[in-house]
Short mmCIF file of C-alpha atoms and ligand atoms in Angstrom, two decimals:
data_model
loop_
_atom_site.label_atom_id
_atom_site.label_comp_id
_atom_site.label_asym_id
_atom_site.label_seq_id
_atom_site.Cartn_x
_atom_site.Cartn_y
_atom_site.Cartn_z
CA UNK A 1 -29.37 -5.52 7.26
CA UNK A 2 -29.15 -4.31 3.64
CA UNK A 3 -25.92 -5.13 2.56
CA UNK A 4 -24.49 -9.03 3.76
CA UNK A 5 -21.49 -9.68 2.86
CA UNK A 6 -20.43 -12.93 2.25
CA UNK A 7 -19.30 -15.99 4.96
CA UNK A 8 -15.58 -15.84 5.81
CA UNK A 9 -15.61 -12.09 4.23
CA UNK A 10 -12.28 -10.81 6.22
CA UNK A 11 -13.07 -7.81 8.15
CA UNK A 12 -9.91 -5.99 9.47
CA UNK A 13 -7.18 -3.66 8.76
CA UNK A 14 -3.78 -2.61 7.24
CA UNK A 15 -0.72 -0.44 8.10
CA UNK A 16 3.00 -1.40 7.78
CA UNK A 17 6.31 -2.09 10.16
CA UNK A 18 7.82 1.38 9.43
CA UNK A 19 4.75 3.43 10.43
CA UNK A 20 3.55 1.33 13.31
CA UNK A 21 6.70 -0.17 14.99
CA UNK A 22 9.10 2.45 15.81
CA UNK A 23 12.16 0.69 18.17
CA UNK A 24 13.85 1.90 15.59
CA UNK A 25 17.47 1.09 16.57
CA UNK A 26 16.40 -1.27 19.47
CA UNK A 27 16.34 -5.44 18.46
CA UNK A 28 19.42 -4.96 15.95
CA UNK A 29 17.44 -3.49 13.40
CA UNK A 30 19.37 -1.58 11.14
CA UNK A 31 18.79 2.13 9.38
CA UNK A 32 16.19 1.88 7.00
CA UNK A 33 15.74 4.26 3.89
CA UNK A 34 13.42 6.84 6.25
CA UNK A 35 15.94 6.87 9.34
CA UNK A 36 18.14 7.50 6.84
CA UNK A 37 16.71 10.03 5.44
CA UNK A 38 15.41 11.79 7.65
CA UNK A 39 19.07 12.39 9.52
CA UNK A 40 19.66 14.51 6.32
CA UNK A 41 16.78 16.25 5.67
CA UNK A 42 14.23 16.89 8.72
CA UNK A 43 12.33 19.76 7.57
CA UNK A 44 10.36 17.35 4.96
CA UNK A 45 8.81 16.03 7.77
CA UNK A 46 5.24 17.12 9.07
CA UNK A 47 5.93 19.13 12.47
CA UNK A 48 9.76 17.29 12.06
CA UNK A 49 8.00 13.94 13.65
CA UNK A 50 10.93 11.50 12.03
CA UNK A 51 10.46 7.49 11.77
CA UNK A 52 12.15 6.78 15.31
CA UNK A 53 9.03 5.88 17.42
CA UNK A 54 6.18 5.84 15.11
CA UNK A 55 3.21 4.03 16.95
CA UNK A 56 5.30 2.36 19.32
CA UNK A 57 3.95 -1.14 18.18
CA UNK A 58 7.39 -2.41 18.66
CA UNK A 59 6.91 -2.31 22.43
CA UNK A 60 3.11 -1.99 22.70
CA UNK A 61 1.97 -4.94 20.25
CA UNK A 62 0.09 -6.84 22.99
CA UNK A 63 -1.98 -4.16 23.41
CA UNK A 64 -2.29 -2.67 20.04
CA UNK A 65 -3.56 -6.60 19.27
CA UNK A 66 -5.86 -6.53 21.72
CA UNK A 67 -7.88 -3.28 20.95
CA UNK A 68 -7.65 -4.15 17.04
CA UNK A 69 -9.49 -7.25 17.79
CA UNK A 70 -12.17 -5.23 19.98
CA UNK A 71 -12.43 -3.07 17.37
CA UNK A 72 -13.55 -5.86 14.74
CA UNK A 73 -10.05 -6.17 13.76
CA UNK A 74 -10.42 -10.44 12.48
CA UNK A 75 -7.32 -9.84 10.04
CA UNK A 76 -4.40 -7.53 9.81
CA UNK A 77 -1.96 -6.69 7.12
CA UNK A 78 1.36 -5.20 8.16
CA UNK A 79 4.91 -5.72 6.83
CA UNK A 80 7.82 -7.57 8.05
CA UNK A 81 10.79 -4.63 7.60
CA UNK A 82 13.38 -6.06 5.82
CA UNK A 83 15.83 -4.14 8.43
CA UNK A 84 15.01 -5.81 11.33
CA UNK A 85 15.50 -9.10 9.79
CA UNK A 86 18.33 -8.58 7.49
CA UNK A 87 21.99 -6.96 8.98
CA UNK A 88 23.76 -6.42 5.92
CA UNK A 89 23.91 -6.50 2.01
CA UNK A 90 25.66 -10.56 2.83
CA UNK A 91 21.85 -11.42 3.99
CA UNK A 92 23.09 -12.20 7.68
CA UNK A 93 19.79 -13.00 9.50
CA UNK A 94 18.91 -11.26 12.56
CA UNK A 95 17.65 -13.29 15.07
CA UNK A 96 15.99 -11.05 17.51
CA UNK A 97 14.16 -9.26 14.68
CA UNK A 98 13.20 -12.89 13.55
CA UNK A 99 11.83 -13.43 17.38
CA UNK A 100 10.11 -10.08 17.18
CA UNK A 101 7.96 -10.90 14.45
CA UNK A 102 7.43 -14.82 15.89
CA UNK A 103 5.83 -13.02 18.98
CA UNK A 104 3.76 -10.39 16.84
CA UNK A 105 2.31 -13.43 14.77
CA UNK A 106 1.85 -15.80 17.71
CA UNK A 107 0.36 -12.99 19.53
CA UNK A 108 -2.20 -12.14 16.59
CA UNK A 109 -3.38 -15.95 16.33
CA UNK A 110 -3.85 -15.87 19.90
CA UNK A 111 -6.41 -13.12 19.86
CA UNK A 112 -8.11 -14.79 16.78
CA UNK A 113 -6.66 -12.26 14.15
CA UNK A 114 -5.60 -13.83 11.21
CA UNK A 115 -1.76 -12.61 10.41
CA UNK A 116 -1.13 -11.03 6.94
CA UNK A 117 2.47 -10.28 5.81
CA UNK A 118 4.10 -8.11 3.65
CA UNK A 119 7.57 -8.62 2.80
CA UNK A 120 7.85 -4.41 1.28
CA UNK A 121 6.21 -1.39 2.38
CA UNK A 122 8.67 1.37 0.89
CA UNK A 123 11.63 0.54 3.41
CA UNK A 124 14.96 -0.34 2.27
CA UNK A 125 17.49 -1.08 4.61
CA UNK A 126 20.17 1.79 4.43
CA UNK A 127 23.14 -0.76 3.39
CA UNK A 128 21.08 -1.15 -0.02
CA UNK A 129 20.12 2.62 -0.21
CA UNK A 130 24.06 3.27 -0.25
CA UNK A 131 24.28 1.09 -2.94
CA UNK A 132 21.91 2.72 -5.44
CA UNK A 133 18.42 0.65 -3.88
CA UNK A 134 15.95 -0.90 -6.66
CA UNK A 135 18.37 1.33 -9.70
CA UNK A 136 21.11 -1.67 -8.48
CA UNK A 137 19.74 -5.15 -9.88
CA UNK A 138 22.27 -6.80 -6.95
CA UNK A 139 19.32 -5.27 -4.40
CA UNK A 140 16.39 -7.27 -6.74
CA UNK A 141 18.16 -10.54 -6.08
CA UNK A 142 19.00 -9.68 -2.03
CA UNK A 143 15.19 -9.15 -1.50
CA UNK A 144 14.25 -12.47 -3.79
CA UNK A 145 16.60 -13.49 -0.41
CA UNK A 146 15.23 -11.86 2.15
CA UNK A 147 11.70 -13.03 1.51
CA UNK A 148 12.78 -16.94 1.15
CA UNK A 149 14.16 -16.22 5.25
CA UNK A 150 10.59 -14.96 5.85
CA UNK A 151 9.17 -18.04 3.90
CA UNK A 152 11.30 -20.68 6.11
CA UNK A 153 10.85 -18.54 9.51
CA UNK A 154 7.67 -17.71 9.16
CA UNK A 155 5.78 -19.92 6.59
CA UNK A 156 4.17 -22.58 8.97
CA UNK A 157 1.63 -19.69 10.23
CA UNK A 158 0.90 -17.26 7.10
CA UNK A 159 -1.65 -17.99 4.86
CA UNK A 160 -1.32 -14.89 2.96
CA UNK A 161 1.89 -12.96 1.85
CA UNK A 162 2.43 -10.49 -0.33
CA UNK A 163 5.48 -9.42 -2.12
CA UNK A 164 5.19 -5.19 -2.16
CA UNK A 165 2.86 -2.80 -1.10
CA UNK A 166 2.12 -0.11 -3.99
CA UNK A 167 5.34 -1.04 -5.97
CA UNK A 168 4.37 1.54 -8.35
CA UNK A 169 5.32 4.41 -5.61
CA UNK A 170 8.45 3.54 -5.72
CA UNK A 171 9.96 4.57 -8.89
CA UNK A 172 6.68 7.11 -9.00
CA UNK A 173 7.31 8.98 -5.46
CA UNK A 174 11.33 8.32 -5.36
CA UNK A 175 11.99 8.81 -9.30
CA UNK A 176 9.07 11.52 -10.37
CA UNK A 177 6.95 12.89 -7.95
CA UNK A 178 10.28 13.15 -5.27
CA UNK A 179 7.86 12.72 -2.05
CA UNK A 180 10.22 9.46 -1.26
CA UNK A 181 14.06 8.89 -1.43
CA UNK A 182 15.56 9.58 -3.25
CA UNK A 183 13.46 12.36 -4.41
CA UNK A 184 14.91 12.55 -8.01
CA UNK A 185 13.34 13.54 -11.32
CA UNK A 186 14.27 11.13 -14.08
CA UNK A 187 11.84 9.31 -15.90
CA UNK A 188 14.56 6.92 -17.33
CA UNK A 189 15.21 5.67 -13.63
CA UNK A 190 11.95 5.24 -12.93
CA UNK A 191 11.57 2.93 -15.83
CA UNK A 192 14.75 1.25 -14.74
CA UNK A 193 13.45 0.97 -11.09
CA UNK A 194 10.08 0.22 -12.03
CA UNK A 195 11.22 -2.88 -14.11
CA UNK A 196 13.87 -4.29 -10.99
CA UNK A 197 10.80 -3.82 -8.37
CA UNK A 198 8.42 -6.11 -10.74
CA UNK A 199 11.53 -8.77 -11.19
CA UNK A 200 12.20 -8.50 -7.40
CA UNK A 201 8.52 -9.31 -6.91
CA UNK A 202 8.38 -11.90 -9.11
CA UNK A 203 11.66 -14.10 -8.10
CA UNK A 204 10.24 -13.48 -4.46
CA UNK A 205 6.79 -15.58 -5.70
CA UNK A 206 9.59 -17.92 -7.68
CA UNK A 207 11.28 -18.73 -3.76
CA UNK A 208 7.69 -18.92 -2.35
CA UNK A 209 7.07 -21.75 -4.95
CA UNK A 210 9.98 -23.64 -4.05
CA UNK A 211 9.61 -22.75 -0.27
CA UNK A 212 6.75 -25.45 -0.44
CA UNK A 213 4.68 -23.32 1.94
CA UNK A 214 1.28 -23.82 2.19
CA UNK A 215 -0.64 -20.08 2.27
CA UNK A 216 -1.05 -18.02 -0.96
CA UNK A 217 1.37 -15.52 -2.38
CA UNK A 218 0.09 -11.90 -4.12
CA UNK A 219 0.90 -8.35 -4.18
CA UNK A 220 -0.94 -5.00 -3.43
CA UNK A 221 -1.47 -2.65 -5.85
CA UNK A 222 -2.75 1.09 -5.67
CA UNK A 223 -5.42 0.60 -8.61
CA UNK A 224 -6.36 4.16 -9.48
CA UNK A 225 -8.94 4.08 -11.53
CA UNK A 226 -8.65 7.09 -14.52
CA UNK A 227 -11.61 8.84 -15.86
CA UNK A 228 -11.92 11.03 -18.84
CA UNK A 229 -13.50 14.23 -19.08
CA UNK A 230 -15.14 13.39 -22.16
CA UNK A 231 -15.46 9.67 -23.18
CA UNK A 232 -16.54 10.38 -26.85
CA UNK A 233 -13.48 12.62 -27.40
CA UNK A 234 -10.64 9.85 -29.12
CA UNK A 235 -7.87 12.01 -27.07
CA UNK A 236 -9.42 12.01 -23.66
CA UNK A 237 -9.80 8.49 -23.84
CA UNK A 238 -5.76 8.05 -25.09
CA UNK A 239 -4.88 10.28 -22.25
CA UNK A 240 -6.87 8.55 -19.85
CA UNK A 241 -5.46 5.15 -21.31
CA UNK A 242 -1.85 6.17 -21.17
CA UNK A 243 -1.92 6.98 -17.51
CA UNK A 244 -3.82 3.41 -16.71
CA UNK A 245 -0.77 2.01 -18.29
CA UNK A 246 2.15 3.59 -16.25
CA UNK A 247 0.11 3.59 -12.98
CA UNK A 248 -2.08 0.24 -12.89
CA UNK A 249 -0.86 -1.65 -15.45
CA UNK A 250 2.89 -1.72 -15.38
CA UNK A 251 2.60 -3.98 -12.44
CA UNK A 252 -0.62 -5.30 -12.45
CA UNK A 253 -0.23 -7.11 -16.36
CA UNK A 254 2.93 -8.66 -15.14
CA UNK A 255 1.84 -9.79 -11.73
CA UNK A 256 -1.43 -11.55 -12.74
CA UNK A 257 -0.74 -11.79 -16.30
CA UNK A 258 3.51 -12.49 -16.46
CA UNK A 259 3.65 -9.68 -19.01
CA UNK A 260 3.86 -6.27 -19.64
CA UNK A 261 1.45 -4.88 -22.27
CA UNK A 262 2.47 -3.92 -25.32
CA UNK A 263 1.47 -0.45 -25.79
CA UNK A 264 3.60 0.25 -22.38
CA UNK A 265 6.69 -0.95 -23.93
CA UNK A 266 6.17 0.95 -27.35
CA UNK A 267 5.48 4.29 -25.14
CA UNK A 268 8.73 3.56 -23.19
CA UNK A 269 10.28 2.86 -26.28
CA UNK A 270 9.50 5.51 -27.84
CA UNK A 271 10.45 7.98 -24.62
CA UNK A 272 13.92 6.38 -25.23
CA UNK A 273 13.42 5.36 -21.35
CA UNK A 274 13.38 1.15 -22.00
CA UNK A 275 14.81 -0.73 -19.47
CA UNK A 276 17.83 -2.75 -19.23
CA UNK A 277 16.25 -6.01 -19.12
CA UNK A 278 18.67 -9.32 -18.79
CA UNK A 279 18.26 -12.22 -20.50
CA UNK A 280 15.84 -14.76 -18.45
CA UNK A 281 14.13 -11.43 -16.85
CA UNK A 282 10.97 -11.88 -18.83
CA UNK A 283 10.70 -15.69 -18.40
CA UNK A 284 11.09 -15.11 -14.59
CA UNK A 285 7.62 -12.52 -14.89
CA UNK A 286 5.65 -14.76 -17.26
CA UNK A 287 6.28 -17.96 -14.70
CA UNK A 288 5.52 -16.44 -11.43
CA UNK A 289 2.37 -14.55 -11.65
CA UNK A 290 0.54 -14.52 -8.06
CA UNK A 291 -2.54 -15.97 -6.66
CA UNK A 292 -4.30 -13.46 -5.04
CA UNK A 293 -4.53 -9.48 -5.84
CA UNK A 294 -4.89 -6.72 -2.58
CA UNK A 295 -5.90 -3.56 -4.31
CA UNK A 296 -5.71 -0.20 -2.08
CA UNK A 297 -8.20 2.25 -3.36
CA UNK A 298 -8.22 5.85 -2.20
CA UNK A 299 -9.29 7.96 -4.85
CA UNK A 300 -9.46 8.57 -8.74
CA UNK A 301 -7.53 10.21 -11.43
CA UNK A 302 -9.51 12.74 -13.58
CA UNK A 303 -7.33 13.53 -17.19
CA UNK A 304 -8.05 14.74 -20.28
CA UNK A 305 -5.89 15.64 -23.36
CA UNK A 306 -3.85 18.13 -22.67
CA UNK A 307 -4.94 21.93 -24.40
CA UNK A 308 -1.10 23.39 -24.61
CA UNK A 309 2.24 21.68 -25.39
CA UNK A 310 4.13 20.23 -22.19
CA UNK A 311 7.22 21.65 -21.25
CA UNK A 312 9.48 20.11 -18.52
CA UNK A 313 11.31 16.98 -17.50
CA UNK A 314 9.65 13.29 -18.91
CA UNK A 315 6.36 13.20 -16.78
CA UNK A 316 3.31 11.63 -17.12
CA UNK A 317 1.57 15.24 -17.47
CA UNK A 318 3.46 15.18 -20.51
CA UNK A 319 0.19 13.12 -21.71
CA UNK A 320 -2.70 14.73 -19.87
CA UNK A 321 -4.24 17.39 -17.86
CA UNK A 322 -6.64 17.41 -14.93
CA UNK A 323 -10.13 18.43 -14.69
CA UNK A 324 -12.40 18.58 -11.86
CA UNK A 325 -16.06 17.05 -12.30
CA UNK A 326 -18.71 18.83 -11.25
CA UNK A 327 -19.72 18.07 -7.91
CA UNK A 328 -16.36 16.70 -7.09
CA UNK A 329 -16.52 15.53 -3.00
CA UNK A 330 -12.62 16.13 -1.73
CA UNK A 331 -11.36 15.15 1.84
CA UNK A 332 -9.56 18.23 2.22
CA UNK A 333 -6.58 17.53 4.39
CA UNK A 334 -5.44 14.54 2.16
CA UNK A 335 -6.00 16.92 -1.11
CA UNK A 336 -7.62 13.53 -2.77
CA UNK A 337 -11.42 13.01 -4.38
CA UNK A 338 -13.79 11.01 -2.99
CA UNK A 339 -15.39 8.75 -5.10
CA UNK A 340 -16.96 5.61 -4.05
CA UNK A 341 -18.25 3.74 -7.98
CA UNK A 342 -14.74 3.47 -8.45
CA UNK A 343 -14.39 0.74 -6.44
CA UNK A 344 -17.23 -1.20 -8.49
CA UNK A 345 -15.29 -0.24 -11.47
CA UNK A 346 -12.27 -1.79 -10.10
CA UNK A 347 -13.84 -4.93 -9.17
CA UNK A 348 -15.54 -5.00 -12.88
CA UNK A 349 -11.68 -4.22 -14.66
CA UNK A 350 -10.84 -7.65 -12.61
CA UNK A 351 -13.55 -9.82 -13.15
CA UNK A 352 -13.35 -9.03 -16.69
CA UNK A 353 -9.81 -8.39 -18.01
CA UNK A 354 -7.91 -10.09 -15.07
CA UNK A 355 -9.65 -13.69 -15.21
CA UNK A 356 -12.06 -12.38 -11.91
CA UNK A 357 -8.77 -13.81 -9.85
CA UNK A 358 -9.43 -13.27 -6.06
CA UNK A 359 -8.59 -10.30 -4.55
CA UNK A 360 -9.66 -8.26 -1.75
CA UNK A 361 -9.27 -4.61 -0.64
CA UNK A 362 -5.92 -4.18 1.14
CA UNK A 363 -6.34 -0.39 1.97
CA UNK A 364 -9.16 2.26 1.34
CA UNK A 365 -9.57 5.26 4.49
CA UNK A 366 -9.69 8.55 5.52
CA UNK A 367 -7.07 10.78 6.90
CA UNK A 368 -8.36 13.58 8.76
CA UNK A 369 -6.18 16.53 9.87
CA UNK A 370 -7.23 18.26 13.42
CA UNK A 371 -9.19 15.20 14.97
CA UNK A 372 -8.77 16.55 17.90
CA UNK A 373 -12.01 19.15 16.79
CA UNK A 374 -14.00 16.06 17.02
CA UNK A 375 -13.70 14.62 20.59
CA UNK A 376 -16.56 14.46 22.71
CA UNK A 377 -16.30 14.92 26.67
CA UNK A 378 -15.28 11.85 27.36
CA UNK A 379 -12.49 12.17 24.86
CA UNK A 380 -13.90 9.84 22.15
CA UNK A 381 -13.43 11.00 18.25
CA UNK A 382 -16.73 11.20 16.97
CA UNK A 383 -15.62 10.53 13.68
CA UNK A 384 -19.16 10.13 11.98
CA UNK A 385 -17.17 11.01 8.77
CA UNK A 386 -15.56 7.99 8.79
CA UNK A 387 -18.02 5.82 8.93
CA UNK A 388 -19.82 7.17 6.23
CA UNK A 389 -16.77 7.09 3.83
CA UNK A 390 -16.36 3.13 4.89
CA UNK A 391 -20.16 2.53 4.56
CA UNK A 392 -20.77 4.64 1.03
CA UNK A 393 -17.71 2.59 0.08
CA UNK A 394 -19.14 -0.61 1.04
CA UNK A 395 -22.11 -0.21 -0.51
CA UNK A 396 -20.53 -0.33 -4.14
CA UNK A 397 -18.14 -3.16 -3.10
CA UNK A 398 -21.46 -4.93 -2.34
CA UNK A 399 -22.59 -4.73 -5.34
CA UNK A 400 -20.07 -5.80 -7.49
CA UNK A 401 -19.61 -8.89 -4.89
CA UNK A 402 -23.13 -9.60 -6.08
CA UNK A 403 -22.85 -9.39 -9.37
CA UNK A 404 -19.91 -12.06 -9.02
CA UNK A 405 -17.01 -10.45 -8.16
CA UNK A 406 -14.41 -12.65 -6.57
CA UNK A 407 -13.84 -10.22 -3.39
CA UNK A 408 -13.16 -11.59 0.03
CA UNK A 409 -12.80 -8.95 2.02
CA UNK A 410 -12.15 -5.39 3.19
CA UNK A 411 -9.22 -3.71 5.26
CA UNK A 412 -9.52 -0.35 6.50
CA UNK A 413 -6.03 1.79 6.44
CA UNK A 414 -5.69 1.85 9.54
CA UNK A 415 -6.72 0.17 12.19
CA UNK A 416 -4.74 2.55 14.47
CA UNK A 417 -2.97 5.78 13.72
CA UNK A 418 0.29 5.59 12.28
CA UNK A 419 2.56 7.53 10.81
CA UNK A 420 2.57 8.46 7.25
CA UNK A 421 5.81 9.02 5.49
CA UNK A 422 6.75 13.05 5.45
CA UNK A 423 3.30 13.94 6.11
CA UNK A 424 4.09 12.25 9.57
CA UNK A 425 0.82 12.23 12.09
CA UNK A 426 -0.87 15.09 10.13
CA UNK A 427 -3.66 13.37 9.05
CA UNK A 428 -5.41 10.55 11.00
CA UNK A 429 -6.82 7.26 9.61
CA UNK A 430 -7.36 5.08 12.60
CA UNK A 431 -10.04 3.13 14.22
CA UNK A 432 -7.74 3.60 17.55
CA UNK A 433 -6.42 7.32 17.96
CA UNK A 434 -3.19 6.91 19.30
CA UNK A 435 -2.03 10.08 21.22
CA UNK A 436 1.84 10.42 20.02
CA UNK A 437 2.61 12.75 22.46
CA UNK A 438 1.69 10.92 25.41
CA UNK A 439 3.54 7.97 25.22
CA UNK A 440 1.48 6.66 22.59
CA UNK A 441 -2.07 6.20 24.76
CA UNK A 442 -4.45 4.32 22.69
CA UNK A 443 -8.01 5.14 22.43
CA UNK A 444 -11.22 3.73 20.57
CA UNK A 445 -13.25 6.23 18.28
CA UNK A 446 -16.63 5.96 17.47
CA UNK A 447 -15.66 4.14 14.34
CA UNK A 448 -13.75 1.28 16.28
CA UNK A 449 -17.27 0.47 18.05
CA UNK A 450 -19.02 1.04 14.61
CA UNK A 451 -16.40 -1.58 12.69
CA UNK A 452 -16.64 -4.08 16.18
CA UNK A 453 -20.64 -3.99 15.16
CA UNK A 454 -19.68 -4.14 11.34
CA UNK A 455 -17.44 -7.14 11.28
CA UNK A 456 -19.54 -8.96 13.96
CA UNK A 457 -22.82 -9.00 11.45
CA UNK A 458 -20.60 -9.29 8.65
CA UNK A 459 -22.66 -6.48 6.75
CA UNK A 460 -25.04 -3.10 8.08
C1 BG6 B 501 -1.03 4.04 0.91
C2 BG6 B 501 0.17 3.41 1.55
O1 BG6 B 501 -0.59 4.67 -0.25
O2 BG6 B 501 -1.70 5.06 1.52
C3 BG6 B 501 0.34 3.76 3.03
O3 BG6 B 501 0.24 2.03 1.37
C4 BG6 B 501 -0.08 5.19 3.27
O4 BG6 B 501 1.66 3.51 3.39
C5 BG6 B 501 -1.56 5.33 2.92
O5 BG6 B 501 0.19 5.62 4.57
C6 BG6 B 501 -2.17 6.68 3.17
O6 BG6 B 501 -1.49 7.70 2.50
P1 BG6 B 501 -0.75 8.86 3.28
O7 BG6 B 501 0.17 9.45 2.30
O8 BG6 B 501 -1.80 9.82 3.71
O9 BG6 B 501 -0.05 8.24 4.43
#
């Protein structure tokens, strides 16, 4: 083998209760931010597939468990949905969603996979949507809540937790970009929401502390590594810097470090867009940094300084512009580069900046429109692609591992199809097609055997 990874490396896979569970309004789960919605506005969704059934993990977990762990599958992320274990804005526990996610957990142990929890994955319960979400600092204190139930319920079996998945989305997707609720464009709300996600996440580590549990607390972050066009140019370097600082390090410096830097707060200053920040707020971030980073890595950001004056709402293009490097790979339905050093130059950024703290990869993959194209006779994607994107990514996290970085381990989004927000089952990412239309039949593709042999000799 040329690449060995090292002993205990985890081997497995990540996706998240809203995309996988479905039993939507069965257990006495309540609406979540998608159900909701998704009532209102259908035609956002891919081929109007809504959040209602999703995998069907919610009844099918026994199985799902079982083919994740033939398919290599030693450790899985997902997330506990704050909706199925929380009624109401009073915090009144739900006991069947509580027994729900006993059985998932017990279930997971059984079959040797090693349970990883999430306590956000973009899904607010509905009651907290109507009251303004993450712009309302009353819903930063009800999840600090919500996470000390999962703590007690759930704490004797957990070793690793993790506050939010990709917090940054959410003030990003919801406040700028408008690809999640509430699909808004104001940059001063962002910075607001931005700010009450980061304090939510940090009182949540604050009740993991006191919860005297004995597993490790982090949080994932999308690290999106920026490259300039031209690093001797002074201005393609500031542009390139600007947007590492409102997409990596506005939660990364306060998670590991307990503080924002400096040059974020004098750009949001100077946007007039600062935060209302309470006293205490900033005492809460500097004392509850994590212990552990997940870092999803799909695919770069190319900027340079922008050649003609901005005109439009507050945006980060209001700093930079895109280029495309020549001989730029793309994975064309997903519209994102494919660039594999990045994730040597991530592991390098945390070894040296961010005190080479342990972390692992929480999500990198490939979503594949049209999969169908690639079934064989008997029905089995062939997805060769696939393997190659894991492997050419491996290869790079191999060598920074060598050269001391403090990884321990990989997880492949997904281990099973799932769906993915309003792009819905367009694009595939799993390990297991799952075949939404007929009552969710799972099946292994080529990769599944591949990662079985993969996470069996713990290298290739
Ligand atoms: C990550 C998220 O951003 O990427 C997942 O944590 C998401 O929730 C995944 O599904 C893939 O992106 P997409 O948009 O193709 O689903």
């Amino acid at each position: 083998m040329d690449y060995v990874f090292p002993n205990g490396f985890l081997w497995g896979g990540a996706s998240s209760g809203p995309q996988s569970e479905g039993g939507s309004n069965e257990g006495g789960r309540v609406k979540s931010e998608w159900d909701y919605w998704f009532e209102r506005e259908p035609e956002r969704f891919f081929d109007g597939v809504g959040p209602a059934v999703t995998s069907d993990f919610y009844h099918k977990y026994k199985e799902y468990i079982q083919k994740m762990r033939q398919a290599g599958v030693t450790s899985y992320r997902t997330s506990i949905q704050w909706s199925r274990v929380i009624k109401d804005c009073e915090g009144t526990v739900n006991e069947e969603g509580v027994a729900f996610y006993h059985d998932v957990i017990n279930e997971m142990i059984a079959n040797g996979i090693e349970p990883m929890m999430c306590l956000h994955h973009f899904d607010l319960p509905e009651y907290w949507v109507k009251k303004g979400g993450f712009e309302n600092r009353e819903t930063v204190f009800a999840f600090a809540k919500f996470a000390a139930v999962c703590f007690e319920r759930f704490g004797d079996r957990i070793t690793y937790w993790t506050t939010f998945n990709e917090p940054v989305i959410i003030p990003e997707t919801g406040y700028l970009y408008q690809r999640h609720y509430p699909a808004v464009c104001d940059a001063k709300k962002a910075a607001q929401v931005g700010f009450h996600v980061q304090l939510a996440s940090s009182l949540a580590v604050e009740e993991f502390r006191k919860s005297g549990c004995s597993g490790k607390i982090g949080i994932i972050i999308n690290l999106t590594p920026t490259y300039c066009e031209n690093p001797d140019k002074a201005e393609d370097r500031k542009a390139a810097d600007i947007l590492d600082l409102i997409f990596n390090r506005s939660f990364l410096d306060p998670s590991v470090k307990g503080e924002y830097p400096e040059e974020l707060t004098e750009l949001l200053k100077e946007e007039g867009i600062l935060p209302e920040i309470a006293e205490g707020d900033l005492d809460i971030i500097r004392k509850n940094t994590i212990d552990y980073l997940g870092v999803n890595y799909y695919h770069p950001r190319r900027a340079k300084a922008r050649t003609s004056v901005y005109e439009g709402p507050l945006m980060p293009e209001k700093y930079y512009e895109p280029y495309t490097p020549s001989g730029q790979k793309m994975n064309t339905s997903r519209g994102w580069e494919i660039y594999e050093p990045a994730i040597y130059d991530i592991a390098k950024n945390i070894k040296e900046n961010y005190g080479n703290l342990p972390w692992y990869i929480s999500e990198n993959g490939m979503g594949i429109q049209g999969e169908e194209e690639y079934m064989d006779e008997n029905g089995v994607v062939t997805d060769d692609y696939r393997i190659e994107f894991i492997k050419d990514h491996l290869k790079y996290l191999h060598k920074a591992i060598e050269e001391g970085s403090n990884c321990f381990g990989y997880h492949l989004w997904a281990p099973f199809d799932c769906w993915s927000w309003i792009n819905a089952y367009k694009n595939r990412y799993g390990l297991l097609r799952v075949d939404i239309y007929d009552n969710c039949k799972i099946t292994m593709k080529k990769s599944g055997t591949w990662f079985k042999e993969l996470s069996d000799r713990n290298g290739f």
